[in-house]
Short mmCIF file of C-alpha atoms and ligand atoms in Angstrom, two decimals:
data_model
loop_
_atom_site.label_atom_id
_atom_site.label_comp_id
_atom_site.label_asym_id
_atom_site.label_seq_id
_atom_site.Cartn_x
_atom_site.Cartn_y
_atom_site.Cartn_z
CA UNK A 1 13.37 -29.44 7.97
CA UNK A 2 15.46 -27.35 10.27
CA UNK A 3 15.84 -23.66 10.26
CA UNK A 4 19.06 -23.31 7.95
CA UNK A 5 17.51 -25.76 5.55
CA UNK A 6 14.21 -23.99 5.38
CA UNK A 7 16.23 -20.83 4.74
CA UNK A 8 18.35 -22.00 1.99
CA UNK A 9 15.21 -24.13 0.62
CA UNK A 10 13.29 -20.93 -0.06
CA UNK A 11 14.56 -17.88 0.22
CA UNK A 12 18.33 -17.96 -0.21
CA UNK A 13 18.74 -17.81 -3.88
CA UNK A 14 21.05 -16.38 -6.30
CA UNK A 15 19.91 -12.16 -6.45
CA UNK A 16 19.00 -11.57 -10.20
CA UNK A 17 20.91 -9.38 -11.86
CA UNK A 18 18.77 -6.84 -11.78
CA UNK A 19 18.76 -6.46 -8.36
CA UNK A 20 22.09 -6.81 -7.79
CA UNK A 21 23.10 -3.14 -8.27
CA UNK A 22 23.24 -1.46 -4.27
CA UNK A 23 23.38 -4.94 -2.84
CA UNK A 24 27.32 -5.97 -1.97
CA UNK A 25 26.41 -9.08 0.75
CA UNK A 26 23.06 -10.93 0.75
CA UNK A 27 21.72 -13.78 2.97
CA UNK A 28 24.71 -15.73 4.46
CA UNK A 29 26.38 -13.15 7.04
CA UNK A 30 25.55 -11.51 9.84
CA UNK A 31 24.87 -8.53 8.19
CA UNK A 32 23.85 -7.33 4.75
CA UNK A 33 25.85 -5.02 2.99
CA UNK A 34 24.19 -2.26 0.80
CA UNK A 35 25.30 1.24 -0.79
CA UNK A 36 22.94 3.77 -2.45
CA UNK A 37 24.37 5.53 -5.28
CA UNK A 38 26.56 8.34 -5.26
CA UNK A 39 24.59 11.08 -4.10
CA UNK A 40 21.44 9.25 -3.03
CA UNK A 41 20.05 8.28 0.59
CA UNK A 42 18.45 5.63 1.77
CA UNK A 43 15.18 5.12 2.25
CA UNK A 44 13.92 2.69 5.04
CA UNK A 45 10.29 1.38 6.12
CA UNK A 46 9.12 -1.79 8.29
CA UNK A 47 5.23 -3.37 8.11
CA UNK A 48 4.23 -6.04 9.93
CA UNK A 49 1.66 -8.52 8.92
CA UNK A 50 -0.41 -10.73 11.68
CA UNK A 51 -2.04 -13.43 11.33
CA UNK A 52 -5.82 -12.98 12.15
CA UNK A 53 -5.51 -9.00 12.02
CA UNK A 54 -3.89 -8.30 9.13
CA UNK A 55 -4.73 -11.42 7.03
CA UNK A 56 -6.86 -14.43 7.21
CA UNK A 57 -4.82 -17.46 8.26
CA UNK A 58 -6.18 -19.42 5.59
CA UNK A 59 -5.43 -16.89 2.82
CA UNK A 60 -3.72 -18.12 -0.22
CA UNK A 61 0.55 -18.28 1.09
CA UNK A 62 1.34 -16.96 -2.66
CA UNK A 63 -1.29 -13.73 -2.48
CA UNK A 64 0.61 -13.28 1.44
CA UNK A 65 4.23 -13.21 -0.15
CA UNK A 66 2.91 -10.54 -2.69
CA UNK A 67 1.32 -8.24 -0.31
CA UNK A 68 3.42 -8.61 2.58
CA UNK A 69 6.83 -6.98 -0.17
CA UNK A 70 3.54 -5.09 -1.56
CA UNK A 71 2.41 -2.96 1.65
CA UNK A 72 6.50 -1.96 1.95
CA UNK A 73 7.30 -1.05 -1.17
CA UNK A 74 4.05 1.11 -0.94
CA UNK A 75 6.02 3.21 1.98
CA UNK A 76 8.74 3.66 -0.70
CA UNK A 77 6.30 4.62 -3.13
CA UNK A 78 5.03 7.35 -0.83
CA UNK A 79 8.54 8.71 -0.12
CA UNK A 80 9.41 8.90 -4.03
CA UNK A 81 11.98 5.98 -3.30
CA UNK A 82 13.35 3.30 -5.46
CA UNK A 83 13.46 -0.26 -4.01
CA UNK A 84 16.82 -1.76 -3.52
CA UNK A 85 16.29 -4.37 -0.91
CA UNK A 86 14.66 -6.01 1.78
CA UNK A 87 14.40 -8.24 4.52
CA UNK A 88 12.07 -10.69 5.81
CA UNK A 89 11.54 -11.69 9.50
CA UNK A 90 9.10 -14.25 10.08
CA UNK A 91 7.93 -16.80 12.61
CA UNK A 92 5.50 -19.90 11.39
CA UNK A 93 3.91 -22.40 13.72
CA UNK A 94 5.18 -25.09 11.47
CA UNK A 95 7.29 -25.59 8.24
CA UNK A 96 4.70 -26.46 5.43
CA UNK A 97 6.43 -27.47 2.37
CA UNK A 98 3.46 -26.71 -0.05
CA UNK A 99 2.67 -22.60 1.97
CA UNK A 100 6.69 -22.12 2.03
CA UNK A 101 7.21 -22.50 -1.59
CA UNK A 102 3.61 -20.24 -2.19
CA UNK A 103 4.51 -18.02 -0.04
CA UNK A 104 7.80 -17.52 -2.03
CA UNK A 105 6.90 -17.58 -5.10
CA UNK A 106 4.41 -14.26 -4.37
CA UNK A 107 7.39 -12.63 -3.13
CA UNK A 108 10.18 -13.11 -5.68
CA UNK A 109 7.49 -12.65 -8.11
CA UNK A 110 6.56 -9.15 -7.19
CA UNK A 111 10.63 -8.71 -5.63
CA UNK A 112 11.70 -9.61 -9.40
CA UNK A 113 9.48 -6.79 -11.03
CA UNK A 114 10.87 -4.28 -8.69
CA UNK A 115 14.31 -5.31 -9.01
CA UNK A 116 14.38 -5.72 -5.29
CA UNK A 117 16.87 -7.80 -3.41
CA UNK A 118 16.14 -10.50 -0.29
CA UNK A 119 19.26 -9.52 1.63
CA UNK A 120 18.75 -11.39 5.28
CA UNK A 121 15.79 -11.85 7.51
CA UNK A 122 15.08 -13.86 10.54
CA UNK A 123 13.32 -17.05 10.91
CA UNK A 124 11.56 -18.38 14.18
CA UNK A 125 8.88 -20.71 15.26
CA UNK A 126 5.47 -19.15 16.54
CA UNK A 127 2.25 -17.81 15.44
CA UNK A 128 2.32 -16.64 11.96
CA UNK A 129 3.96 -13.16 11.78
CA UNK A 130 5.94 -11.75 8.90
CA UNK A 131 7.57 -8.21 9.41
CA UNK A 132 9.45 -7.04 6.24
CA UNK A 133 12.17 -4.18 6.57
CA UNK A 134 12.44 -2.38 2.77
CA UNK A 135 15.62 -0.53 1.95
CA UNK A 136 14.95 2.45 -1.40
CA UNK A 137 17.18 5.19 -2.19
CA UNK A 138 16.18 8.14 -3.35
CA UNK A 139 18.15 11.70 -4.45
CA UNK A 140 19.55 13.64 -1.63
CA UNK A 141 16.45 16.39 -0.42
CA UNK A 142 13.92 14.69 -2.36
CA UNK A 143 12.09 12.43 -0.84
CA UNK A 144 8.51 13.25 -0.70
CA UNK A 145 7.10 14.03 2.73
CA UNK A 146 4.13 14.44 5.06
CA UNK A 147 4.85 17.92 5.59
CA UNK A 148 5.02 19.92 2.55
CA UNK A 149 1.37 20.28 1.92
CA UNK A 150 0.69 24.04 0.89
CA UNK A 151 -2.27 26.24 0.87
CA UNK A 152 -4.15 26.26 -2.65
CA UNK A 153 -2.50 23.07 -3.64
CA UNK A 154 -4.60 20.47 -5.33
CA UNK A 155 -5.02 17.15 -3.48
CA UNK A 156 -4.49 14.29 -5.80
CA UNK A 157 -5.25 10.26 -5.46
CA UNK A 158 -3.79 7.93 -7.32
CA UNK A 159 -6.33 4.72 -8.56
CA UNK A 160 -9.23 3.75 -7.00
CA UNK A 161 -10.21 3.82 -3.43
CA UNK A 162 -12.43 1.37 -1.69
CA UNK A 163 -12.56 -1.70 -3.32
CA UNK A 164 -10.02 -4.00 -0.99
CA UNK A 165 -12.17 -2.78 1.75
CA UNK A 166 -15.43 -3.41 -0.21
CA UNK A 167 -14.21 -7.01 -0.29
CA UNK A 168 -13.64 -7.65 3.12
CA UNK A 169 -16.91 -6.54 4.18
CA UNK A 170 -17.67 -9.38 1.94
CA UNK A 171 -15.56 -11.92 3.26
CA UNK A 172 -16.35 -11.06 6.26
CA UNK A 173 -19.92 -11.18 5.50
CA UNK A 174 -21.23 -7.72 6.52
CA UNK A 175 -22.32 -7.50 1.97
CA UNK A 176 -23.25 -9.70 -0.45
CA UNK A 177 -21.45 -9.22 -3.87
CA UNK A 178 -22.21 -11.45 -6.78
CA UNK A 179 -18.67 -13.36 -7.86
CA UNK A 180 -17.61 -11.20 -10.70
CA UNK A 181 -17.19 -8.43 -7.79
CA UNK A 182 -16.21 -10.86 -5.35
CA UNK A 183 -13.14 -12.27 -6.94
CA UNK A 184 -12.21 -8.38 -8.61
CA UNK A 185 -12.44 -6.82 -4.97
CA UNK A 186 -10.46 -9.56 -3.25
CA UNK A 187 -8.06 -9.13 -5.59
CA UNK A 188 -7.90 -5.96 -4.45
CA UNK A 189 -7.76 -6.89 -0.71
CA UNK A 190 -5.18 -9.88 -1.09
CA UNK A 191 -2.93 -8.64 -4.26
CA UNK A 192 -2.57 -4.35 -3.58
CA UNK A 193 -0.33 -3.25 -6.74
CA UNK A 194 2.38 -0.44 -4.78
CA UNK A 195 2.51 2.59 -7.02
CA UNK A 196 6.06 2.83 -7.00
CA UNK A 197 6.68 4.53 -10.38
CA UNK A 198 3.93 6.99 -9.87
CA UNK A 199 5.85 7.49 -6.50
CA UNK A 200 9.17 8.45 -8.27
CA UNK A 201 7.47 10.19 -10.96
CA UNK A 202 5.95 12.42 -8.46
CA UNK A 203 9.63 13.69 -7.44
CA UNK A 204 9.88 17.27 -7.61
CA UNK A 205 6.20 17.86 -8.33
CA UNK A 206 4.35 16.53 -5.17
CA UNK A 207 4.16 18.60 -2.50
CA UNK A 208 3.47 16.40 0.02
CA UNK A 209 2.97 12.11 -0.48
CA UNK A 210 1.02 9.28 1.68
CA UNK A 211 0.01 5.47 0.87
CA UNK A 212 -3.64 5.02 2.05
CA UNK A 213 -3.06 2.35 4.17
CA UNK A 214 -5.82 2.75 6.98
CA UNK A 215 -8.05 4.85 4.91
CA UNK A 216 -7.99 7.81 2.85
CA UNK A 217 -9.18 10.68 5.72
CA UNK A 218 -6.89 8.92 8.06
CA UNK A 219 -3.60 9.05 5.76
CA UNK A 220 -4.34 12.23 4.19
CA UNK A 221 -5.14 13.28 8.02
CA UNK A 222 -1.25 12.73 8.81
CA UNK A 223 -0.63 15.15 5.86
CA UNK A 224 -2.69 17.56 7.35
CA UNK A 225 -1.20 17.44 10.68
CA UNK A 226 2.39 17.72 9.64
CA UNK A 227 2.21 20.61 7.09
CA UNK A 228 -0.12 22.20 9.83
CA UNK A 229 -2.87 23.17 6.90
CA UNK A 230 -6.60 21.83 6.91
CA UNK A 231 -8.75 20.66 3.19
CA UNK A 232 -11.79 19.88 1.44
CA UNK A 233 -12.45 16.80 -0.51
CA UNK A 234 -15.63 16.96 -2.66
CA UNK A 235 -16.79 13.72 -2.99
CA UNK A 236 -17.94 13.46 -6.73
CA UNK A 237 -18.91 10.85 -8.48
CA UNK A 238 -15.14 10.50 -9.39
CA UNK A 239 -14.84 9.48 -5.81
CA UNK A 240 -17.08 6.25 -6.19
CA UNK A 241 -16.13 5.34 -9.67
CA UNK A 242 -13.74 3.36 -8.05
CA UNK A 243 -13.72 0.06 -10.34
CA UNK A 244 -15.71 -2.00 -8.31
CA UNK A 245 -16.95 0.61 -5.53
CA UNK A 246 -19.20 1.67 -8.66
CA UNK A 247 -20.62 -1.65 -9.56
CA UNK A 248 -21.57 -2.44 -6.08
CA UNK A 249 -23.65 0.59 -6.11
CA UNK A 250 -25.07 0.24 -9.95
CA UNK A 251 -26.15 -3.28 -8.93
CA UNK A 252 -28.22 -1.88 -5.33
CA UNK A 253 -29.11 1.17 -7.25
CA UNK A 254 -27.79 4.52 -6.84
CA UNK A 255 -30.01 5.76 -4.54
CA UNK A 256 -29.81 3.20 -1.73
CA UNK A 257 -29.15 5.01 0.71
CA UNK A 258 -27.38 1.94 3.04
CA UNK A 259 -25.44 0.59 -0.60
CA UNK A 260 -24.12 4.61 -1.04
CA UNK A 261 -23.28 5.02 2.49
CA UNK A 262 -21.05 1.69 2.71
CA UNK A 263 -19.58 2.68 -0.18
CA UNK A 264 -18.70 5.94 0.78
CA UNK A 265 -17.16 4.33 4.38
CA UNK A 266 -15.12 2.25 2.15
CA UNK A 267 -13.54 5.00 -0.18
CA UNK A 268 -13.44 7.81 2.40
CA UNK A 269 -12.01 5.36 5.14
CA UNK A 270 -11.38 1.79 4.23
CA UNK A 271 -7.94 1.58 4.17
CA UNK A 272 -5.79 -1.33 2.44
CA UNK A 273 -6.00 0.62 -0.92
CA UNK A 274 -2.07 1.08 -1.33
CA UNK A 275 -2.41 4.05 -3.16
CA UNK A 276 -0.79 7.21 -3.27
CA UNK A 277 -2.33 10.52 -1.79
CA UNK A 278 -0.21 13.69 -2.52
CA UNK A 279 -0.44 17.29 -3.27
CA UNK A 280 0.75 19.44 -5.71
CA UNK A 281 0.16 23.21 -6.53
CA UNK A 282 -2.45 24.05 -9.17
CA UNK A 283 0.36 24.96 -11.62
CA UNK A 284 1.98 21.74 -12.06
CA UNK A 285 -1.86 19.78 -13.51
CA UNK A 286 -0.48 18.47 -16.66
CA UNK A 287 2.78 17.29 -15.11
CA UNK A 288 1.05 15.40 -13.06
CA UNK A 289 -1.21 14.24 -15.17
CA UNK A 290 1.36 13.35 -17.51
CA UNK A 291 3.26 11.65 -15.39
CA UNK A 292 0.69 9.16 -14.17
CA UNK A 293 -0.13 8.26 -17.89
CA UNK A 294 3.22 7.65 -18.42
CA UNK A 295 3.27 5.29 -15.46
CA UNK A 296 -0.24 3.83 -16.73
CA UNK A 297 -1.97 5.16 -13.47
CA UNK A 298 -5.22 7.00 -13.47
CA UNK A 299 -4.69 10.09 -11.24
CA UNK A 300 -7.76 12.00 -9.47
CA UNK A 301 -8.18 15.73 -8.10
CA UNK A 302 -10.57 15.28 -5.58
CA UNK A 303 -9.91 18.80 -3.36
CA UNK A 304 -7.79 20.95 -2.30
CA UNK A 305 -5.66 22.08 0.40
CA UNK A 306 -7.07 24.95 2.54
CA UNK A 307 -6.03 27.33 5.81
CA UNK A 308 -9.03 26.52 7.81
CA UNK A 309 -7.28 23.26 9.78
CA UNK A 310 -9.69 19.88 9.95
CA UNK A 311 -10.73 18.09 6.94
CA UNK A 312 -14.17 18.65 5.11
CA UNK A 313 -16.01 16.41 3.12
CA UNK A 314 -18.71 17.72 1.07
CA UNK A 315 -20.73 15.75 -1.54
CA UNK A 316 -21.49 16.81 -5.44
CA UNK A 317 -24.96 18.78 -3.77
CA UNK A 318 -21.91 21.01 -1.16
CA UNK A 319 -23.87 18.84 1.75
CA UNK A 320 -21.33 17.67 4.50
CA UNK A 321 -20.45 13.91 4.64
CA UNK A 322 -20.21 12.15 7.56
CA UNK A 323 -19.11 8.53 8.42
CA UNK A 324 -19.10 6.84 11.27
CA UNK A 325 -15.62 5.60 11.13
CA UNK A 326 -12.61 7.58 9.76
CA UNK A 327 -9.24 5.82 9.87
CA UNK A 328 -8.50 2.52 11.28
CA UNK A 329 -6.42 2.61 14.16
CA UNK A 330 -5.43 -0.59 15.87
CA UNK A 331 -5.63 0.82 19.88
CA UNK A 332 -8.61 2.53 19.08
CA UNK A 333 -11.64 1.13 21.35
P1 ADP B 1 21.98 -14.51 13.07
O1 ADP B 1 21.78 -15.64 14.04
O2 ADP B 1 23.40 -14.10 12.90
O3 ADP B 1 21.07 -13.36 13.29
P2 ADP B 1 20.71 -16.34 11.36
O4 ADP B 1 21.54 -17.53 11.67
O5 ADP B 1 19.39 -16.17 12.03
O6 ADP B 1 21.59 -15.06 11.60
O7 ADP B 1 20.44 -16.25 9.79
C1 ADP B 1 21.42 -16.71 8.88
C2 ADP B 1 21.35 -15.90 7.62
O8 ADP B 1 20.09 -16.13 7.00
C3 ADP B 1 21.46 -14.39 7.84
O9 ADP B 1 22.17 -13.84 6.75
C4 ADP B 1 20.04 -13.94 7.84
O10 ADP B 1 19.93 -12.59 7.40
C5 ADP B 1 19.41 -14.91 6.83
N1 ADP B 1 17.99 -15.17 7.08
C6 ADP B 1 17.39 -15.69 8.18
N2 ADP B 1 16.07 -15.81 8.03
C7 ADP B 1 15.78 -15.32 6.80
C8 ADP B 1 14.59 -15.15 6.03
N3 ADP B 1 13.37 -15.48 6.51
N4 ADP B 1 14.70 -14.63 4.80
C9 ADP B 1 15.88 -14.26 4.33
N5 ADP B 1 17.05 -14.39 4.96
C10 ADP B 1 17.01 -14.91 6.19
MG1 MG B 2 24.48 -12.88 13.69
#
């Protein structure tokens, strides 16, 4: 199967209609065309996925498809965006059959429930790489930013934090879990839902808006930086009632001290959650709260934004926490 072949095979396909609208010229020229609506702009956001760092090379091709759209359209979801489009660049060592049409069926699968166009990509032989450029628009001045965090605001997370990286300690070894948790983490890890809704919900309300990618203090940290204000996050038991986070810690018993400090490393830094951080002043509480319900997405205030710069964890006793990792950082030795 040559390039063009494997192209039209599996990813050139007629756009549904509901994706259609913004998209004038998909896959075929040298460009794709799109247009935002009338008064909109356009959002844009690449992530890269790499074999061996990023993803296990063995990994399930329809679980990659999904979370390789998934970790983009989580960018969108930070910036209050709705998806329009995207594009796929990706090199593969060979051209599997049986992992191309896997791989494409996660993608269309979760592309099709966002209404979310494959306009054009790149395809190359090499070591398994997929890069995927999202295109959202979103109402001129709205977006949701980094740097609008205020003093006094409450500090909101969307979901539960910690179980994707809960699971790869697993898979990796480091824990045992018993299947049940296995399988719900890993789920977690492989198949991230992006809170896009929430994300556009959140327009006008949020403050300020992240995806926890590398891990809640690390995300939240970029917040920080760029509205130039500092906060507390008290972690309650809230915090750890992340779905599985919990269970993990039922099952070793509360007060194991080595069960409640992974689990803590995994919510407070863990990263591959894909869900939204953001701030919002104290006033707008229901909104928010009724705008995650209407999006079916449990919302938690865990702190608040404060003058003092840095970022302070305390526990439910007011004791500082401290971990021995904070964000994940590729270069970092
Ligand atoms: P060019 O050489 O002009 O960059 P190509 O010949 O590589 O374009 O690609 C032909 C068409 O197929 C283009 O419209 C391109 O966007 C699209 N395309 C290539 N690879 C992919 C892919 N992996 N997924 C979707 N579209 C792709
Ligand atoms: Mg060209």
């Amino acid at each position: 199967m040559g390039e063009f072949e494997l192209i039209r095979r599996y990813f050139d396909r007629p756009i549904p209609p509901r994706a259609r609208q913004g998209v004038d010229l998909g896959i075929g020229d040298d460009c794709a065309l799109i247009t935002p609506g009338p008064g909109m702009q356009l959002a844009v956001s690449s992530d890269m996925l790499v074999s061996g760092r990023h993803f296990f090379a063995d990994v399930d091709p329809r679980t990659l498809g999904h979370k390789a759209l998934a970790v983009n359209l989580s960018d969108l979801a930070a910036c209050g965006a709705r998806p329009l489009a995207f594009t796929l660049a990706l090199a593969l060592p060979e051209a599997q059959p049986a992992w191309l049409e896997g791989f494409a069926q996660g993608l269309f699968a979760l592309a099709d429930a966002h209404g979310c166009a494959l306009v054009g990509g790149d395809t190359t032989q090499g070591p398994l790489n997929l890069c995927i450029t999202v295109f959202g628009e979103v109402p001129q001045g709205q977006a949701l930013l980094r740097s609008g965090a205020r003093v006094g605001d409450d500090l909101w997370v969307s979901g539960s934090l910690g179980d994707a990286a809960l699971g790869l300690q697993a898979l990796l070894g480091r824990v045992q879990l018993d299947d049940t948790l296995l399988q719900q983490t890993r789920q977690r890890l492989e198949c991230p839902t992006p809170r896009v809704a929430l994300g556009t919900a959140l327009r006008g309300m949020a403050s300020a808006c992240a995806d926890v990618s590398d891990g809640l203090l690390g995300d939240l940290g970029h917040i920080l930086e760029r509205s130039g204000v500092g906060a507390r996050i008290d972690l309650t038991a809230a915090m750890l009632s992340g779905a599985v986070c919990a269970q993990f810690l039922r099952a070793a018993g509360q007060n194991d001290p080595q069960a409640l400090a992974l689990a803590q490393q995994c919510v407070l830094a863990g990263g591959d959650d894909y869900e939204l951080v953001f701030c919002a002043p104290p006033t707008r509480r229901e909104d928010v709260q009724q705008a995650a319900q209407a999006c079916g997405v449990p919302v938690h205030r865990i702190g608040r934004i404060e003058a003092e710069a840095g970022l302070r964890v305390v526990d439910a006793q007011g004791t500082p926490v401290t971990l021995a990792v904070r964000s994940f950082d590729h270069f970092a030795r």
